[in-house]
Short mmCIF file of C-alpha atoms and ligand atoms in Angstrom, two decimals:
data_model
loop_
_atom_site.label_atom_id
_atom_site.label_comp_id
_atom_site.label_asym_id
_atom_site.label_seq_id
_atom_site.Cartn_x
_atom_site.Cartn_y
_atom_site.Cartn_z
CA MET A 241 39.60 6.27 -0.02
CA THR A 242 43.04 7.91 -0.04
CA GLU A 243 41.83 11.40 -0.88
CA THR A 244 39.87 11.70 2.35
CA LEU A 245 42.61 10.25 4.53
CA ASP A 246 44.78 13.26 4.88
CA GLU A 247 42.26 15.20 6.87
CA VAL A 248 43.44 17.19 9.88
CA TRP A 249 41.06 18.69 12.40
CA LEU A 250 42.66 21.62 14.10
CA VAL A 251 41.33 22.81 17.44
CA ASP A 252 42.72 25.98 18.97
CA ASP A 253 41.01 28.91 20.66
CA ASP A 254 43.67 31.32 19.40
CA ALA A 255 42.44 32.52 16.01
CA ASP A 256 45.85 33.70 14.74
CA MET A 257 47.54 30.49 15.75
CA ARG A 258 44.75 28.50 14.14
CA ALA A 259 45.00 30.39 10.87
CA ALA A 260 48.80 30.10 10.75
CA THR A 261 48.83 26.37 11.47
CA ALA A 262 46.01 25.76 9.01
CA GLN A 263 47.99 27.53 6.35
CA TRP A 264 51.06 25.40 6.99
CA LEU A 265 49.07 22.22 6.81
CA ASP A 266 47.19 23.38 3.77
CA LEU A 267 50.45 24.08 1.95
CA ALA A 268 51.68 20.64 2.92
CA GLY A 269 48.68 19.14 1.15
CA TYR A 270 46.37 18.32 4.05
CA GLN A 271 42.69 18.92 4.10
CA VAL A 272 42.22 21.09 7.18
CA ARG A 273 39.14 21.83 9.24
CA SER A 274 39.55 24.39 12.00
CA PHE A 275 37.55 24.69 15.21
CA PRO A 276 37.69 27.39 17.90
CA ASP A 277 36.88 24.91 20.69
CA ALA A 278 36.65 21.23 21.47
CA LEU A 279 32.87 21.10 21.85
CA THR A 280 32.26 22.43 18.36
CA ALA A 281 34.63 19.83 16.96
CA LEU A 282 33.02 17.03 19.01
CA ALA A 283 29.58 18.03 17.81
CA GLN A 284 30.66 17.43 14.22
CA LEU A 285 32.88 14.45 14.72
CA ASP A 286 31.78 11.06 13.62
CA HIS A 287 33.76 8.07 14.75
CA ASN A 288 34.56 7.22 11.16
CA MET A 289 36.58 10.37 10.64
CA ALA A 290 39.45 9.27 8.45
CA GLY A 291 42.04 11.80 9.60
CA VAL A 292 43.72 12.97 12.79
CA ILE A 293 43.14 15.61 15.47
CA VAL A 294 45.60 18.34 16.41
CA SER A 295 44.48 20.20 19.49
CA ASP A 296 45.81 22.89 21.75
CA VAL A 297 45.87 21.96 25.44
CA LYS A 298 45.00 25.23 27.18
CA MET A 299 41.54 26.20 26.01
CA PRO A 300 38.44 27.56 27.74
CA LYS A 301 35.23 25.44 27.90
CA MET A 302 37.03 22.12 27.49
CA ASP A 303 40.79 21.73 27.71
CA GLY A 304 42.86 19.45 25.47
CA LEU A 305 43.15 16.63 28.02
CA ASN A 306 39.40 16.43 28.59
CA PHE A 307 38.94 16.57 24.87
CA LEU A 308 41.36 13.67 24.56
CA THR A 309 39.33 11.62 27.04
CA ARG A 310 36.16 12.22 25.04
CA LEU A 311 37.89 11.35 21.79
CA ASN A 312 39.28 8.15 23.30
CA ALA A 313 35.82 7.11 24.34
CA LEU A 314 34.54 7.81 20.85
CA ASP A 315 37.30 6.07 18.98
CA ARG A 316 40.32 4.65 20.76
CA ASP A 317 42.21 4.53 17.48
CA LEU A 318 41.86 8.15 16.49
CA PRO A 319 45.34 9.73 16.69
CA VAL A 320 45.32 12.92 18.73
CA VAL A 321 48.31 15.24 18.66
CA LEU A 322 48.35 17.76 21.51
CA VAL A 323 50.03 21.12 21.33
CA THR A 324 51.67 21.93 24.67
CA ALA A 325 53.41 25.02 25.95
CA HIS A 326 57.18 25.00 25.51
CA GLY A 327 58.96 23.24 28.34
CA ASP A 328 55.81 21.86 29.90
CA VAL A 329 57.28 18.37 30.17
CA GLN A 330 54.82 17.29 32.82
CA MET A 331 51.88 18.11 30.59
CA ALA A 332 53.44 16.30 27.65
CA VAL A 333 54.04 13.19 29.72
CA GLU A 334 50.51 13.33 31.04
CA ALA A 335 49.13 13.66 27.50
CA ILE A 336 50.98 10.58 26.31
CA ARG A 337 49.95 8.66 29.42
CA GLN A 338 46.34 9.44 28.63
CA GLY A 339 46.64 8.10 25.14
CA ALA A 340 47.68 11.05 22.99
CA TYR A 341 49.49 9.94 19.85
CA ASP A 342 52.20 12.53 20.28
CA PHE A 343 52.69 16.14 21.31
CA ILE A 344 54.18 19.22 19.72
CA GLU A 345 55.73 22.01 21.72
CA LYS A 346 54.68 25.58 21.07
CA PRO A 347 56.07 27.55 19.27
CA PHE A 348 56.65 24.64 16.96
CA GLU A 349 59.07 23.87 14.22
CA PRO A 350 56.95 23.34 11.11
CA ASP A 351 59.10 20.34 10.13
CA ARG A 352 58.56 18.63 13.43
CA MET A 353 54.82 19.30 13.21
CA LEU A 354 54.55 17.95 9.68
CA ASP A 355 56.57 14.89 10.59
CA VAL A 356 54.31 14.06 13.55
CA ILE A 357 51.16 14.62 11.52
CA GLN A 358 52.38 12.56 8.63
CA ARG A 359 53.08 9.60 10.93
CA ALA A 360 49.72 10.03 12.66
CA CYS A 361 47.93 10.02 9.30
CA GLU A 362 49.75 6.88 8.22
CA LYS A 363 48.68 5.15 11.39
CA ARG A 364 45.11 6.25 10.86
CA ARG A 365 45.12 5.01 7.29
CA LEU A 366 46.16 1.53 8.41
CA ILE A 367 43.43 1.50 11.04
CA MET A 368 40.77 2.54 8.55
CA GLU A 369 41.90 -0.08 6.06
CA ASN A 370 41.71 -2.72 8.75
CA ARG A 371 38.24 -1.65 9.74
CA ASP A 372 37.12 -1.77 6.19
CA LEU A 373 38.39 -5.30 5.85
CA ARG A 374 36.78 -6.32 9.11
CA HIS A 375 33.46 -4.92 7.95
CA ARG A 376 33.58 -6.89 4.81
CA LEU A 377 34.32 -10.04 6.78
CA GLU A 378 31.63 -9.18 9.27
CA GLY A 379 29.03 -9.12 6.56
CA THR A 380 28.13 -12.36 8.28
CA SER A 381 27.65 -10.85 11.76
CA GLY A 382 23.90 -11.00 11.23
CA ILE A 383 23.45 -7.25 11.45
CA GLU A 384 22.04 -7.14 7.89
CA GLN A 385 19.30 -9.55 8.89
CA ARG A 386 18.38 -7.56 11.96
CA LEU A 387 18.61 -4.09 10.53
CA ILE A 388 17.19 -4.41 7.09
CA GLY A 389 17.89 -1.90 4.34
CA ASN A 390 20.23 -1.10 1.48
CA CYS A 391 19.94 2.65 1.19
CA PRO A 392 23.06 4.69 1.99
CA GLY A 393 21.61 6.01 5.27
CA VAL A 394 20.96 2.54 6.67
CA ARG A 395 24.23 1.09 5.40
CA ARG A 396 26.10 3.95 7.04
CA MET A 397 24.27 3.29 10.27
CA ARG A 398 25.21 -0.40 10.23
CA ASP A 399 28.85 0.58 9.67
CA GLU A 400 28.72 3.01 12.54
CA ILE A 401 27.21 0.36 14.81
CA LEU A 402 29.99 -2.09 13.99
CA ASP A 403 32.62 0.58 14.51
CA ILE A 404 31.44 1.53 17.97
CA ALA A 405 30.44 -1.97 19.01
CA ASP A 406 33.60 -2.68 20.95
CA THR A 407 33.92 0.66 22.69
CA ASP A 408 32.11 1.66 25.85
CA ALA A 409 31.19 5.07 24.47
CA PRO A 410 27.69 6.23 25.43
CA VAL A 411 25.42 6.34 22.40
CA LEU A 412 22.42 8.54 21.71
CA ILE A 413 20.01 7.20 19.11
CA GLN A 414 17.85 9.83 17.46
CA GLY A 415 14.99 9.20 15.08
CA GLU A 416 11.34 9.91 14.47
CA THR A 417 8.72 7.65 15.95
CA GLY A 418 8.76 4.12 14.54
CA THR A 419 12.11 4.46 12.74
CA GLY A 420 13.65 1.58 14.67
CA LYS A 421 15.40 3.07 17.69
CA GLU A 422 14.83 0.00 19.81
CA VAL A 423 15.95 -2.25 16.98
CA VAL A 424 19.17 -0.27 16.69
CA ALA A 425 19.82 -0.31 20.45
CA ARG A 426 19.38 -4.07 20.60
CA CYS A 427 21.50 -4.61 17.53
CA LEU A 428 24.29 -2.56 19.02
CA HIS A 429 24.19 -4.69 22.15
CA GLU A 430 24.17 -7.92 20.18
CA VAL A 431 27.22 -7.10 18.08
CA SER A 432 29.13 -5.46 20.94
CA SER A 433 31.75 -6.95 23.22
CA ARG A 434 29.14 -6.81 25.99
CA ARG A 435 26.77 -9.15 24.19
CA GLN A 436 27.22 -11.79 26.88
CA GLY A 437 26.08 -9.22 29.46
CA LYS A 438 22.51 -8.15 30.14
CA TYR A 439 20.49 -5.76 28.01
CA VAL A 440 18.29 -3.77 30.36
CA ALA A 441 15.73 -1.44 28.76
CA VAL A 442 13.97 1.32 30.67
CA ASN A 443 11.27 3.44 29.08
CA CYS A 444 11.66 6.81 30.81
CA GLY A 445 8.29 7.92 29.45
CA ALA A 446 6.49 5.15 31.32
CA ILE A 447 7.85 5.55 34.85
CA PRO A 448 5.89 7.68 37.33
CA GLU A 449 8.05 10.57 38.53
CA ASN A 450 8.11 9.46 42.17
CA MET A 451 9.32 5.98 41.21
CA PHE A 452 12.17 7.07 38.98
CA GLU A 453 14.98 7.19 41.47
CA SER A 454 14.20 3.83 42.99
CA GLU A 455 13.75 2.30 39.54
CA LEU A 456 17.18 3.42 38.37
CA PHE A 457 19.21 3.35 41.56
CA GLY A 458 17.32 0.89 43.78
CA HIS A 459 16.55 1.18 47.49
CA GLU A 460 17.33 -0.42 50.81
CA ARG A 461 14.70 -2.06 52.92
CA GLY A 462 12.75 0.57 54.87
CA ALA A 463 14.10 3.46 52.79
CA PHE A 464 10.55 4.78 52.41
CA THR A 465 7.03 3.66 53.22
CA GLY A 466 6.29 0.56 51.24
CA ALA A 467 9.93 -0.39 50.72
CA ASP A 468 9.57 -3.70 52.49
CA ARG A 469 12.63 -5.22 50.91
CA ARG A 470 15.82 -4.20 49.24
CA ARG A 471 15.55 -3.61 45.52
CA ILE A 472 18.40 -3.43 43.03
CA GLY A 473 18.05 -0.57 40.56
CA ARG A 474 18.36 -0.89 36.79
CA PHE A 475 21.89 0.52 36.74
CA GLU A 476 23.13 -2.21 39.06
CA TYR A 477 21.03 -4.82 37.37
CA ALA A 478 22.72 -4.03 34.04
CA GLN A 479 26.17 -4.63 35.57
CA GLY A 480 28.62 -5.76 32.90
CA GLY A 481 26.06 -5.13 30.16
CA VAL A 482 24.04 -2.39 28.58
CA LEU A 483 21.45 -0.01 30.02
CA PHE A 484 19.05 1.35 27.42
CA LEU A 485 17.26 4.54 28.48
CA ASP A 486 14.46 4.95 25.98
CA GLU A 487 12.67 8.31 25.61
CA ILE A 488 15.37 9.89 27.74
CA GLY A 489 13.86 13.35 27.12
CA ALA A 490 11.06 12.38 29.51
CA MET A 491 13.43 12.04 32.46
CA PRO A 492 12.55 14.53 35.23
CA LEU A 493 15.18 17.22 35.79
CA PRO A 494 16.05 16.29 39.39
CA LEU A 495 16.79 12.75 38.22
CA GLN A 496 18.98 14.03 35.41
CA VAL A 497 21.45 15.42 37.96
CA LYS A 498 21.63 12.02 39.66
CA VAL A 499 22.09 10.14 36.42
CA LEU A 500 24.84 12.54 35.40
CA ARG A 501 26.60 11.95 38.70
CA ALA A 502 26.25 8.18 38.36
CA LEU A 503 27.81 8.30 34.90
CA GLN A 504 30.64 10.56 35.99
CA GLU A 505 31.50 8.67 39.16
CA ARG A 506 30.64 5.27 37.72
CA GLU A 507 28.78 4.43 40.89
CA VAL A 508 25.25 4.54 42.26
CA VAL A 509 23.85 4.92 45.76
CA ARG A 510 20.64 3.07 46.57
CA ILE A 511 17.98 5.16 48.31
CA GLY A 512 18.40 4.79 52.06
CA SER A 513 22.03 3.76 51.80
CA ASN A 514 25.33 5.60 52.14
CA GLU A 515 27.35 2.96 50.42
CA PRO A 516 28.13 3.67 46.74
CA GLN A 517 28.07 0.65 44.43
CA ALA A 518 30.51 0.63 41.53
CA ILE A 519 28.85 0.16 38.16
CA ASP A 520 30.26 -1.02 34.87
CA VAL A 521 27.51 -0.33 32.38
CA ARG A 522 27.38 0.94 28.83
CA LEU A 523 24.68 3.51 28.33
CA ILE A 524 22.55 3.70 25.21
CA SER A 525 19.82 6.34 25.11
CA ALA A 526 17.14 7.13 22.59
CA THR A 527 14.90 10.07 21.85
CA ASN A 528 12.49 11.18 19.17
CA SER A 529 12.53 14.76 20.36
CA ASP A 530 15.09 17.46 19.77
CA LEU A 531 17.14 17.24 22.95
CA LEU A 532 19.24 20.29 22.15
CA ALA A 533 16.08 22.36 21.86
CA ALA A 534 14.97 20.85 25.17
CA CYS A 535 18.30 22.00 26.65
CA THR A 536 17.70 25.54 25.41
CA ALA A 537 14.18 25.47 26.82
CA GLY A 538 15.58 24.31 30.17
CA HIS A 539 13.91 20.88 30.17
CA PHE A 540 17.05 18.90 29.69
CA ARG A 541 20.49 19.40 31.24
CA GLU A 542 23.13 20.33 28.74
CA ASP A 543 25.90 18.61 30.72
CA LEU A 544 23.92 15.37 30.68
CA TYR A 545 23.24 15.79 26.98
CA TYR A 546 26.95 15.93 26.19
CA ARG A 547 27.64 13.00 28.51
CA ILE A 548 25.13 10.65 26.87
CA ASN A 549 25.81 11.86 23.35
CA VAL A 550 29.44 10.88 22.84
CA VAL A 551 28.34 8.98 19.76
CA GLU A 552 25.17 9.96 17.94
CA LEU A 553 23.28 7.60 15.68
CA GLN A 554 20.72 9.34 13.47
CA ILE A 555 18.12 7.00 12.04
CA PRO A 556 16.75 8.26 8.74
CA PRO A 557 12.96 8.48 8.43
CA LEU A 558 11.40 5.90 6.12
CA ARG A 559 10.42 8.48 3.48
CA GLU A 560 14.14 9.13 2.93
CA ARG A 561 15.05 5.49 2.39
CA GLY A 562 13.96 5.19 -1.23
CA GLU A 563 13.42 1.63 -2.42
CA ASP A 564 14.04 0.23 1.04
CA ILE A 565 10.31 0.86 1.45
CA LEU A 566 9.62 -1.95 -1.03
CA LEU A 567 12.28 -4.19 0.45
CA LEU A 568 10.85 -3.79 3.94
CA PHE A 569 7.29 -4.24 2.74
CA ASP A 570 8.27 -7.52 1.08
CA TYR A 571 10.00 -8.62 4.23
CA PHE A 572 7.07 -7.72 6.48
CA ILE A 573 4.42 -9.39 4.32
CA ALA A 574 6.54 -12.55 4.22
CA GLN A 575 6.86 -12.40 8.00
CA ALA A 576 3.14 -11.75 8.47
CA ALA A 577 2.22 -14.64 6.16
CA VAL A 578 4.22 -16.97 8.41
CA THR A 579 2.84 -15.49 11.64
CA TYR A 580 -0.79 -15.61 10.52
CA GLN A 581 -0.40 -18.78 8.45
CA ARG A 582 -1.58 -17.18 5.25
CA PRO A 583 -0.33 -17.95 1.76
CA PRO A 584 2.81 -15.98 0.87
CA LEU A 585 2.26 -13.04 -1.48
CA SER A 586 4.57 -10.61 -3.20
CA VAL A 587 4.01 -6.92 -3.88
CA MET A 588 1.96 -6.23 -7.00
CA PRO A 589 3.71 -3.97 -9.52
CA SER A 590 0.76 -1.58 -9.33
CA ASP A 591 1.37 -1.23 -5.59
CA THR A 592 4.96 -0.05 -5.75
CA GLY A 593 3.97 3.46 -6.84
CA LEU A 594 1.52 3.73 -3.94
CA LEU A 595 4.10 2.55 -1.43
CA MET A 596 6.74 4.95 -2.73
CA ALA A 597 4.36 7.93 -2.82
CA HIS A 598 3.09 7.53 0.74
CA ASP A 599 4.95 9.77 3.20
CA TRP A 600 5.07 7.30 6.12
CA PRO A 601 4.62 9.58 9.13
CA GLY A 602 4.65 6.45 11.34
CA ASN A 603 7.78 5.15 9.59
CA VAL A 604 8.75 1.47 9.74
CA ARG A 605 6.11 0.67 12.36
CA GLU A 606 3.38 2.03 10.08
CA LEU A 607 4.76 0.03 7.15
CA LYS A 608 4.80 -3.11 9.25
CA ASN A 609 1.19 -2.58 10.36
CA ILE A 610 0.09 -2.02 6.80
CA ALA A 611 1.88 -5.19 5.68
CA GLU A 612 0.00 -7.15 8.35
CA ARG A 613 -3.33 -5.68 7.30
CA TYR A 614 -2.44 -6.50 3.72
CA ILE A 615 -1.91 -10.16 4.55
CA LEU A 616 -5.03 -10.39 6.70
CA SER A 617 -7.27 -8.56 4.23
CA SER A 618 -10.02 -10.53 2.51
CA LEU A 619 -10.15 -8.15 -0.50
CA PRO A 620 -8.81 -9.18 -3.91
CA GLU A 621 -5.08 -8.49 -4.00
CA GLU A 622 -5.27 -5.54 -6.38
CA HIS A 623 -7.66 -3.70 -4.05
CA ARG A 624 -5.85 -4.31 -0.82
CA LEU A 625 -3.17 -1.66 -0.76
CA PRO A 626 -5.23 1.20 -2.25
CA THR A 627 -7.92 0.52 0.34
CA ILE A 628 -5.57 0.23 3.32
CA LEU A 629 -3.47 3.25 2.36
CA GLY A 630 -6.61 5.18 1.47
CA THR A 631 -8.03 4.75 4.94
CA SER A 632 -4.75 5.52 6.61
CA CYS A 633 -4.57 8.78 4.59
CA GLN A 634 -8.17 9.71 5.26
CA GLU A 635 -7.63 9.24 8.95
CA THR A 636 -5.44 12.32 8.90
CA LEU A 637 -8.15 14.56 7.42
CA LYS A 638 -10.74 16.18 9.60
CA PRO A 639 -14.21 14.70 9.05
CA GLY A 640 -16.71 16.98 7.34
CA SER A 641 -14.10 19.09 5.51
CA SER A 642 -15.07 20.55 2.15
CA LEU A 643 -13.08 19.57 -0.93
CA GLN A 644 -11.50 22.99 -0.94
CA GLU A 645 -10.48 22.70 2.70
CA MET A 646 -9.03 19.23 2.05
CA LEU A 647 -7.00 20.56 -0.86
CA ARG A 648 -5.79 23.46 1.23
CA GLN A 649 -4.72 21.11 4.04
CA HIS A 650 -3.00 18.85 1.60
CA GLU A 651 -1.11 21.72 -0.01
CA ARG A 652 0.07 22.91 3.36
CA THR A 653 1.22 19.42 4.31
CA LEU A 654 3.18 19.05 1.07
CA LEU A 655 4.84 22.42 1.58
CA GLU A 656 5.75 21.58 5.16
CA GLN A 657 7.18 18.24 4.17
CA SER A 658 9.28 19.71 1.42
CA LEU A 659 10.53 22.51 3.68
CA THR A 660 11.41 19.97 6.36
CA ARG A 661 13.22 17.72 3.92
CA HIS A 662 15.28 20.60 2.59
CA LYS A 663 15.70 22.42 5.88
CA GLY A 664 14.02 25.55 4.54
CA GLU A 665 16.29 25.75 1.49
CA VAL A 666 14.17 27.67 -1.03
CA GLN A 667 15.92 26.58 -4.23
CA ALA A 668 15.51 22.92 -3.35
CA VAL A 669 11.84 23.35 -2.45
CA MET A 670 11.20 25.25 -5.70
CA ALA A 671 12.87 22.48 -7.67
CA GLU A 672 11.08 19.67 -5.86
CA LEU A 673 7.62 21.19 -6.18
CA ASN A 674 8.36 22.71 -9.56
CA LEU A 675 7.17 26.13 -8.41
CA PRO A 676 8.48 29.56 -9.38
CA ARG A 677 9.83 31.56 -6.46
CA ARG A 678 6.98 34.06 -6.50
CA THR A 679 4.26 31.42 -6.34
CA LEU A 680 6.11 29.63 -3.58
CA ASN A 681 6.38 32.85 -1.57
CA GLU A 682 2.68 33.57 -2.01
CA LYS A 683 1.77 30.09 -0.86
CA LEU A 684 4.06 30.30 2.17
CA THR A 685 2.47 33.60 3.16
CA ARG A 686 -1.03 32.24 2.65
CA HIS A 687 -0.27 29.22 4.87
CA LYS A 688 1.65 31.35 7.38
CA LEU A 689 4.71 29.16 6.93
CA GLU A 690 8.13 30.66 7.70
CA ARG A 691 11.29 29.26 6.17
CA LYS A 692 13.33 29.99 9.25
CA ASP A 693 11.23 27.54 11.24
CA PHE A 694 12.70 24.76 9.12
CA PHE A 695 16.39 25.70 9.18
N1 ATP B 280 15.49 -1.73 9.78
C1 ATP B 280 14.53 -2.53 10.28
N2 ATP B 280 14.47 -3.81 9.92
C2 ATP B 280 13.48 -4.60 10.38
N3 ATP B 280 12.52 -4.20 11.22
C3 ATP B 280 12.53 -2.93 11.63
C4 ATP B 280 13.54 -2.02 11.19
N4 ATP B 280 13.31 -0.83 11.74
C5 ATP B 280 12.21 -0.96 12.49
N5 ATP B 280 11.71 -2.22 12.43
C6 ATP B 280 10.47 -2.68 13.07
O1 ATP B 280 9.60 -1.55 13.12
C7 ATP B 280 8.92 -1.46 14.36
C8 ATP B 280 9.24 -0.15 15.04
O2 ATP B 280 10.59 -0.16 15.48
P1 ATP B 280 11.04 0.40 16.93
O3 ATP B 280 10.06 0.00 17.98
O4 ATP B 280 12.46 0.04 17.13
O5 ATP B 280 10.90 1.96 16.63
P2 ATP B 280 11.16 3.20 17.63
O6 ATP B 280 11.99 4.17 16.86
O7 ATP B 280 11.70 2.72 18.92
O8 ATP B 280 9.70 3.81 17.78
P3 ATP B 280 9.12 4.79 18.95
O9 ATP B 280 9.73 6.14 18.71
O10 ATP B 280 7.68 4.81 18.68
O11 ATP B 280 9.50 4.20 20.25
C9 ATP B 280 9.32 -2.69 15.13
O12 ATP B 280 8.35 -3.69 14.93
C10 ATP B 280 10.65 -3.09 14.50
O13 ATP B 280 10.85 -4.47 14.63
MG1 MG B 281 10.88 2.95 20.83
#
């Protein structure tokens, strides 16, 4: 643990200053990461960062104090040292008032800087040790039973959930379809300090566009035709608890502005009213689409994206969870046996290879469905899984294809999957598919696949 603790993240828009400070810290034995602006640092920060932040105050895009606010929301216990202009006492006082660990005046004495950073790192180390201990004690919080899995990706996610449980930081859950986004959102609510409060889920993909505003913000009686009585919106309804906006990418643009305002001002105005209502709600959002790409394409507001994405939870797809596939399958067949009152079964050794080789495009949901079909099947046990998986594979092939066409399609799919897994990294794809570079290139050309599309 200790070797990662002395990490310092340095944020300064002045390249010379950044390089000089980094050099000082490097010589003093710290592991330094430098960033030209706060947003870049935020994008890479995970609340479990074991070190401390040293940030300049005067910076374009996002200044040090705003940065501090975002960091506080992410992790109250992350020490932030701000670098203020010499003599700017007011700024220094303000920084401390807002929760900065300490400040250093520019131009700084290296000794003073190192002293402050050393103390900040010590504080951070204690906090991380405490968290670690708490996690081990909280092995009994029930999260393991709700969010099943032992692979590193899932364990990390459970840790992250416990770490952010008691903050009010907005969380964005990202994952392919069926990976368990709703499970994660609910889990987070149940282990959080708001667990006594309501959990209000809204599926943004299922609300007609003209109903959105009223659904989220509510309306007064007579606000529009058909509004025959006052209705409380979901934001107000979730008061004191959690609002879960599922499929947030489907939210219409005009509504995004209003949601952003509600989050910034912490208040909502019902349609037909002038009276703002204060709201105290933690926001959890989920998406299976690439929201940043949606921002670039102009379908999603970037300012809203950064507002809802203070903490990001990435759920790994099932194909990357290794033997968790078997663990989950066992769990789901046991569950299905109880639900459908069938005799309990366990996975046949001959089935494990099939389960591991399947690529699970529908993720955990697909696995759960297959487990149910397995339990309900009237075939002899050894024929069940090959038959069920066989049909679910065939479903993806076009009917009437020739063998050659099927092979071609299959080859393309395998190439795409490997490229996706390795983000277009040629060496890794060559190794995985055991192909020489030249053959790989020929195949990519033949299938009109471009590496850059997978970066
Ligand atoms: N780690 C897990 N442990 C136990 N059950 C899980 C886990 N992950 C997912 N499930 C189950 O898998 C199914 C799909 O999960 P969920 O509905 O949360 O996925 P999702 O990511 O929200 O999917 P979609 O993108 O389609 O909305 C549910 O039945 C859920 O209970
Ligand atoms: Mg879902």
